[in-house]
PDB file of C-alpha atoms and ligand atoms in Angstrom:
ATOM      1  CA  MET G1484     -20.435  47.155  -3.781  1.00  0.00           C
ATOM      2  CA  ILE G1485     -16.656  47.697  -3.550  1.00  0.00           C
ATOM      3  CA  SER G1486     -14.199  44.883  -4.198  1.00  0.00           C
ATOM      4  CA  ASP G1487     -11.151  43.921  -2.180  1.00  0.00           C
ATOM      5  CA  GLU G1488      -8.910  45.124  -5.043  1.00  0.00           C
ATOM      6  CA  GLN G1489     -10.689  48.474  -5.341  1.00  0.00           C
ATOM      7  CA  ILE G1490     -10.360  49.078  -1.602  1.00  0.00           C
ATOM      8  CA  GLN G1491      -6.668  48.169  -1.538  1.00  0.00           C
ATOM      9  CA  ALA G1492      -5.893  50.433  -4.510  1.00  0.00           C
ATOM     10  CA  ARG G1493      -7.782  53.380  -2.994  1.00  0.00           C
ATOM     11  CA  VAL G1494      -6.175  52.896   0.430  1.00  0.00           C
ATOM     12  CA  ARG G1495      -2.722  52.999  -1.213  1.00  0.00           C
ATOM     13  CA  GLU G1496      -3.697  56.246  -2.969  1.00  0.00           C
ATOM     14  CA  LEU G1497      -4.938  57.778   0.280  1.00  0.00           C
ATOM     15  CA  GLY G1498      -1.758  56.683   2.056  1.00  0.00           C
ATOM     16  CA  ALA G1499       0.392  58.375  -0.588  1.00  0.00           C
ATOM     17  CA  GLN G1500      -1.714  61.555  -0.605  1.00  0.00           C
ATOM     18  CA  ILE G1501      -1.733  61.847   3.191  1.00  0.00           C
ATOM     19  CA  SER G1502       2.015  61.140   3.384  1.00  0.00           C
ATOM     20  CA  ALA G1503       2.689  63.923   0.870  1.00  0.00           C
ATOM     21  CA  ASP G1504       0.519  66.360   2.835  1.00  0.00           C
ATOM     22  CA  TYR G1505       2.243  65.539   6.149  1.00  0.00           C
ATOM     23  CA  GLU G1506       5.802  65.464   4.753  1.00  0.00           C
ATOM     24  CA  GLY G1507       8.305  66.127   7.572  1.00  0.00           C
ATOM     25  CA  LYS G1508       5.692  65.597  10.299  1.00  0.00           C
ATOM     26  CA  THR G1509       4.626  62.761  12.558  1.00  0.00           C
ATOM     27  CA  VAL G1510       0.954  61.861  12.350  1.00  0.00           C
ATOM     28  CA  LEU G1511      -1.097  60.512  15.227  1.00  0.00           C
ATOM     29  CA  LEU G1512      -3.749  58.310  13.671  1.00  0.00           C
ATOM     30  CA  VAL G1513      -6.795  58.112  15.926  1.00  0.00           C
ATOM     31  CA  ALA G1514      -9.067  55.274  14.947  1.00  0.00           C
ATOM     32  CA  VAL G1515     -12.643  55.150  16.073  1.00  0.00           C
ATOM     33  CA  LEU G1516     -13.289  51.618  17.276  1.00  0.00           C
ATOM     34  CA  ARG G1517     -14.307  49.195  16.242  1.00  0.00           C
ATOM     35  CA  GLY G1518     -15.186  49.688  12.599  1.00  0.00           C
ATOM     36  CA  ALA G1519     -12.101  51.700  11.608  1.00  0.00           C
ATOM     37  CA  ALA G1520      -9.609  49.121  12.890  1.00  0.00           C
ATOM     38  CA  ILE G1521      -9.232  47.280   9.585  1.00  0.00           C
ATOM     39  CA  PHE G1522      -8.932  50.492   7.562  1.00  0.00           C
ATOM     40  CA  LEU G1523      -6.373  51.815  10.068  1.00  0.00           C
ATOM     41  CA  ALA G1524      -4.254  48.689   9.701  1.00  0.00           C
ATOM     42  CA  ASP G1525      -4.057  49.026   5.913  1.00  0.00           C
ATOM     43  CA  LEU G1526      -3.888  52.830   5.759  1.00  0.00           C
ATOM     44  CA  SER G1527      -1.050  53.076   8.292  1.00  0.00           C
ATOM     45  CA  ARG G1528       0.983  50.598   6.237  1.00  0.00           C
ATOM     46  CA  ALA G1529       0.367  52.628   3.089  1.00  0.00           C
ATOM     47  CA  MET G1530       1.844  55.718   4.747  1.00  0.00           C
ATOM     48  CA  THR G1531       5.519  56.651   4.529  1.00  0.00           C
ATOM     49  CA  VAL G1532       5.695  59.433   7.145  1.00  0.00           C
ATOM     50  CA  PRO G1533       6.195  58.488  10.819  1.00  0.00           C
ATOM     51  CA  VAL G1534       2.909  57.322  12.282  1.00  0.00           C
ATOM     52  CA  GLU G1535       1.657  56.764  15.808  1.00  0.00           C
ATOM     53  CA  LEU G1536      -1.609  55.040  16.671  1.00  0.00           C
ATOM     54  CA  ASP G1537      -4.255  55.626  19.300  1.00  0.00           C
ATOM     55  CA  PHE G1538      -7.846  54.516  19.701  1.00  0.00           C
ATOM     56  CA  MET G1539     -11.178  55.857  20.857  1.00  0.00           C
ATOM     57  CA  ALA G1540     -14.444  54.074  21.256  1.00  0.00           C
ATOM     58  CA  VAL G1541     -17.795  55.828  21.110  1.00  0.00           C
ATOM     59  CA  SER G1542     -21.255  54.420  21.308  1.00  0.00           C
ATOM     60  CA  SER G1543     -22.888  53.998  17.921  1.00  0.00           C
ATOM     61  CA  TYR G1544     -25.471  51.777  16.327  1.00  0.00           C
ATOM     62  CA  GLY G1545     -25.572  48.674  18.484  1.00  0.00           C
ATOM     63  CA  SER G1546     -27.459  46.168  16.420  1.00  0.00           C
ATOM     64  CA  SER G1547     -29.844  48.657  14.819  1.00  0.00           C
ATOM     65  CA  THR G1548     -29.281  50.259  11.431  1.00  0.00           C
ATOM     66  CA  LYS G1549     -30.392  53.807  12.256  1.00  0.00           C
ATOM     67  CA  SER G1550     -28.227  56.533  13.788  1.00  0.00           C
ATOM     68  CA  SER G1551     -29.359  57.316  17.322  1.00  0.00           C
ATOM     69  CA  GLY G1552     -27.530  60.637  17.578  1.00  0.00           C
ATOM     70  CA  VAL G1553     -26.486  59.620  21.055  1.00  0.00           C
ATOM     71  CA  VAL G1554     -22.717  59.740  21.406  1.00  0.00           C
ATOM     72  CA  ARG G1555     -20.850  58.583  24.469  1.00  0.00           C
ATOM     73  CA  ILE G1556     -17.088  58.101  24.885  1.00  0.00           C
ATOM     74  CA  LEU G1557     -16.599  54.496  25.918  1.00  0.00           C
ATOM     75  CA  LYS G1558     -12.804  54.594  25.654  1.00  0.00           C
ATOM     76  CA  ASP G1559     -10.715  57.749  25.562  1.00  0.00           C
ATOM     77  CA  LEU G1560      -7.277  58.246  24.012  1.00  0.00           C
ATOM     78  CA  ASP G1561      -4.224  57.022  25.892  1.00  0.00           C
ATOM     79  CA  GLU G1562      -2.102  59.851  24.423  1.00  0.00           C
ATOM     80  CA  GLN G1563      -2.123  63.593  25.021  1.00  0.00           C
ATOM     81  CA  ILE G1564      -2.752  65.311  21.687  1.00  0.00           C
ATOM     82  CA  GLU G1565      -1.850  68.926  22.449  1.00  0.00           C
ATOM     83  CA  GLY G1566       0.492  70.233  19.733  1.00  0.00           C
ATOM     84  CA  ARG G1567       0.287  67.034  17.673  1.00  0.00           C
ATOM     85  CA  HIS G1568      -0.965  66.370  14.166  1.00  0.00           C
ATOM     86  CA  VAL G1569      -4.088  64.287  14.650  1.00  0.00           C
ATOM     87  CA  LEU G1570      -5.805  62.451  11.827  1.00  0.00           C
ATOM     88  CA  VAL G1571      -9.067  60.793  12.826  1.00  0.00           C
ATOM     89  CA  VAL G1572      -9.645  57.540  10.957  1.00  0.00           C
ATOM     90  CA  GLU G1573     -13.311  56.686  10.418  1.00  0.00           C
ATOM     91  CA  ASP G1574     -14.956  53.769   8.687  1.00  0.00           C
ATOM     92  CA  ILE G1575     -18.053  55.540   7.399  1.00  0.00           C
ATOM     93  CA  LEU G1576     -19.478  59.036   7.574  1.00  0.00           C
ATOM     94  CA  ASP G1577     -23.260  58.788   7.723  1.00  0.00           C
ATOM     95  CA  THR G1578     -25.218  61.501   9.563  1.00  0.00           C
ATOM     96  CA  GLY G1579     -21.936  62.946  10.858  1.00  0.00           C
ATOM     97  CA  LEU G1580     -23.337  63.169  14.385  1.00  0.00           C
ATOM     98  CA  THR G1581     -20.674  60.894  15.848  1.00  0.00           C
ATOM     99  CA  LEU G1582     -17.801  62.712  14.196  1.00  0.00           C
ATOM    100  CA  LYS G1583     -19.161  66.160  14.963  1.00  0.00           C
ATOM    101  CA  TYR G1584     -19.132  65.387  18.652  1.00  0.00           C
ATOM    102  CA  LEU G1585     -15.731  63.726  18.478  1.00  0.00           C
ATOM    103  CA  LEU G1586     -14.075  66.572  16.569  1.00  0.00           C
ATOM    104  CA  LYS G1587     -15.393  69.160  18.986  1.00  0.00           C
ATOM    105  CA  ASN G1588     -14.074  67.130  21.872  1.00  0.00           C
ATOM    106  CA  LEU G1589     -10.637  66.591  20.276  1.00  0.00           C
ATOM    107  CA  ALA G1590     -10.306  70.229  19.140  1.00  0.00           C
ATOM    108  CA  SER G1591     -10.692  71.376  22.752  1.00  0.00           C
ATOM    109  CA  ARG G1592      -7.450  69.504  23.533  1.00  0.00           C
ATOM    110  CA  LYS G1593      -5.536  71.860  21.216  1.00  0.00           C
ATOM    111  CA  PRO G1594      -3.874  69.601  18.627  1.00  0.00           C
ATOM    112  CA  ALA G1595      -1.517  71.297  16.114  1.00  0.00           C
ATOM    113  CA  SER G1596      -3.863  70.077  13.381  1.00  0.00           C
ATOM    114  CA  LEU G1597      -7.012  67.965  13.245  1.00  0.00           C
ATOM    115  CA  GLU G1598      -8.269  66.298  10.070  1.00  0.00           C
ATOM    116  CA  VAL G1599     -10.454  63.349   9.159  1.00  0.00           C
ATOM    117  CA  VAL G1600     -10.026  60.447   6.785  1.00  0.00           C
ATOM    118  CA  THR G1601     -13.060  58.274   6.160  1.00  0.00           C
ATOM    119  CA  LEU G1602     -13.106  55.185   4.011  1.00  0.00           C
ATOM    120  CA  LEU G1603     -16.752  55.638   3.024  1.00  0.00           C
ATOM    121  CA  ASN G1604     -18.956  58.684   2.792  1.00  0.00           C
ATOM    122  CA  LYS G1605     -22.729  58.407   2.469  1.00  0.00           C
ATOM    123  CA  GLU G1606     -23.209  61.482   0.338  1.00  0.00           C
ATOM    124  CA  GLY G1607     -26.225  63.631   1.019  1.00  0.00           C
ATOM    125  CA  LYS G1608     -26.831  61.945   4.379  1.00  0.00           C
ATOM    126  CA  GLN G1609     -24.874  64.359   6.578  1.00  0.00           C
ATOM    127  CA  ARG G1610     -27.127  66.166   9.031  1.00  0.00           C
ATOM    128  CA  VAL G1611     -24.327  68.330  10.352  1.00  0.00           C
ATOM    129  CA  PRO G1612     -21.537  69.858   8.263  1.00  0.00           C
ATOM    130  CA  ILE G1613     -18.260  67.966   8.696  1.00  0.00           C
ATOM    131  CA  SER G1614     -14.971  68.992   7.200  1.00  0.00           C
ATOM    132  CA  CYS G1615     -13.600  65.659   6.059  1.00  0.00           C
ATOM    133  CA  LYS G1616     -10.358  66.186   4.157  1.00  0.00           C
ATOM    134  CA  TYR G1617      -9.836  62.636   2.868  1.00  0.00           C
ATOM    135  CA  SER G1618     -12.541  60.269   1.673  1.00  0.00           C
ATOM    136  CA  GLY G1619     -12.111  56.869   0.058  1.00  0.00           C
ATOM    137  CA  PHE G1620     -15.441  56.260  -1.660  1.00  0.00           C
ATOM    138  CA  SER G1621     -18.840  57.904  -1.861  1.00  0.00           C
ATOM    139  CA  VAL G1622     -21.574  55.346  -1.347  1.00  0.00           C
ATOM    140  CA  PRO G1623     -25.351  55.483  -1.718  1.00  0.00           C
ATOM    141  CA  ASP G1624     -27.593  55.411   1.327  1.00  0.00           C
ATOM    142  CA  GLU G1625     -27.676  51.688   1.934  1.00  0.00           C
ATOM    143  CA  PHE G1626     -26.571  49.703   4.944  1.00  0.00           C
ATOM    144  CA  VAL G1627     -23.141  48.345   4.101  1.00  0.00           C
ATOM    145  CA  VAL G1628     -20.981  45.774   5.836  1.00  0.00           C
ATOM    146  CA  GLY G1629     -17.454  44.404   5.516  1.00  0.00           C
ATOM    147  CA  TYR G1630     -13.893  45.731   5.783  1.00  0.00           C
ATOM    148  CA  GLY G1631     -14.512  46.635   9.423  1.00  0.00           C
ATOM    149  CA  LEU G1632     -18.192  47.536   9.157  1.00  0.00           C
ATOM    150  CA  ASP G1633     -20.611  45.322  10.991  1.00  0.00           C
ATOM    151  CA  PHE G1634     -24.197  44.422  11.478  1.00  0.00           C
ATOM    152  CA  ALA G1635     -24.632  43.205  15.074  1.00  0.00           C
ATOM    153  CA  GLU G1636     -20.844  42.606  15.168  1.00  0.00           C
ATOM    154  CA  ARG G1637     -20.928  40.314  12.139  1.00  0.00           C
ATOM    155  CA  TYR G1638     -19.244  40.681   8.724  1.00  0.00           C
ATOM    156  CA  ARG G1639     -16.352  42.908   9.864  1.00  0.00           C
ATOM    157  CA  ASN G1640     -13.841  40.479   8.392  1.00  0.00           C
ATOM    158  CA  LEU G1641     -15.197  40.501   4.836  1.00  0.00           C
ATOM    159  CA  PRO G1642     -12.383  41.835   2.614  1.00  0.00           C
ATOM    160  CA  TYR G1643     -14.910  43.760   0.485  1.00  0.00           C
ATOM    161  CA  ILE G1644     -17.809  46.156   1.130  1.00  0.00           C
ATOM    162  CA  GLY G1645     -21.231  44.656   0.518  1.00  0.00           C
ATOM    163  CA  VAL G1646     -24.828  45.769   0.901  1.00  0.00           C
ATOM    164  CA  LEU G1647     -26.700  43.984   3.629  1.00  0.00           C
ATOM    165  CA  ARG G1648     -29.900  42.491   2.264  1.00  0.00           C
ATOM    166  CA  PRO G1649     -32.834  44.206   4.047  1.00  0.00           C
ATOM    167  CA  SER G1650     -34.284  40.778   4.845  1.00  0.00           C
ATOM    168  CA  ALA G1651     -31.260  40.251   7.111  1.00  0.00           C
ATOM    169  CA  TYR G1652     -32.436  42.999   9.469  1.00  0.00           C
ATOM    170  CA  GLN G1653     -36.145  43.558   8.778  1.00  0.00           C
ATOM    171  CA  ASP G1654     -38.889  41.341  10.149  1.00  0.00           C
TER     172      ASP G1654
HETATM  173  P1  LIG Y3035     -23.047  58.755  12.056  1.00  0.00           P
HETATM  174  O1  LIG Y3035     -22.932  59.344  13.426  1.00  0.00           O
HETATM  175  O2  LIG Y3035     -24.476  58.667  11.609  1.00  0.00           O
HETATM  176  O3  LIG Y3035     -22.192  59.449  11.026  1.00  0.00           O
HETATM  177  O4  LIG Y3035     -22.632  57.237  12.161  1.00  0.00           O
HETATM  178  C1  LIG Y3035     -21.333  56.841  12.117  1.00  0.00           C
HETATM  179  C2  LIG Y3035     -21.177  55.415  12.575  1.00  0.00           C
HETATM  180  O5  LIG Y3035     -22.361  54.644  12.354  1.00  0.00           O
HETATM  181  C3  LIG Y3035     -20.094  54.734  11.758  1.00  0.00           C
HETATM  182  O6  LIG Y3035     -18.817  54.948  12.315  1.00  0.00           O
HETATM  183  C4  LIG Y3035     -20.529  53.282  11.793  1.00  0.00           C
HETATM  184  O7  LIG Y3035     -20.047  52.663  12.957  1.00  0.00           O
HETATM  185  C5  LIG Y3035     -22.044  53.349  11.850  1.00  0.00           C
HETATM  186  N1  LIG Y3035     -22.649  53.196  10.497  1.00  0.00           N
HETATM  187  C6  LIG Y3035     -23.237  54.158   9.741  1.00  0.00           C
HETATM  188  N2  LIG Y3035     -23.664  53.655   8.569  1.00  0.00           N
HETATM  189  C7  LIG Y3035     -23.337  52.350   8.568  1.00  0.00           C
HETATM  190  C8  LIG Y3035     -23.498  51.284   7.592  1.00  0.00           C
HETATM  191  O8  LIG Y3035     -24.014  51.438   6.471  1.00  0.00           O
HETATM  192  N3  LIG Y3035     -23.000  50.070   7.967  1.00  0.00           N
HETATM  193  C9  LIG Y3035     -22.405  49.846   9.172  1.00  0.00           C
HETATM  194  N4  LIG Y3035     -22.235  50.807  10.103  1.00  0.00           N
HETATM  195  C10 LIG Y3035     -22.698  52.050   9.802  1.00  0.00           C
END
């Protein structure tokens, strides 16, 4: 669906745009494990403002392809975020249920600012309104893998985004 070259070009654009917006500030990039790890690695290197990294893990799909709506923090941040500029790095915004919960939780810790960058955005799928300032690509409602996104922990290392054939997960 999206080639290696297209992803790299868009990530460089996002890095430049975000760096311009945060000129003179230090950004704490908070990646949501595990899917966002690959995007974080490339995005952080495309940024020119000072960057710090932290990680959270929340429960998501497991090996199914439907959002459960159940969100649990499996790993919390190591850093305090009060008074800091936090940019949450997500792999894909689908129903928005995961992010909604996460943003509410992070906002209660009183960061100086709190924004979201997502590589992919399944347009029209959001069940809750999410203010996502930066988005790499809008994608149709298909189950995608690669560039960090998995199906049952597979395919994360593909350098491109591909559509998983339904026969790979349907009986
Ligand atoms: P949401 O809570 O429905 O927005 O789901 C967000 C999470 O579900 C993402 O961070 C992914 O981990 C996972 N997810 C949603 N859609 C896909 C997909 O098409 N491929 C792989 N993972 C997905």
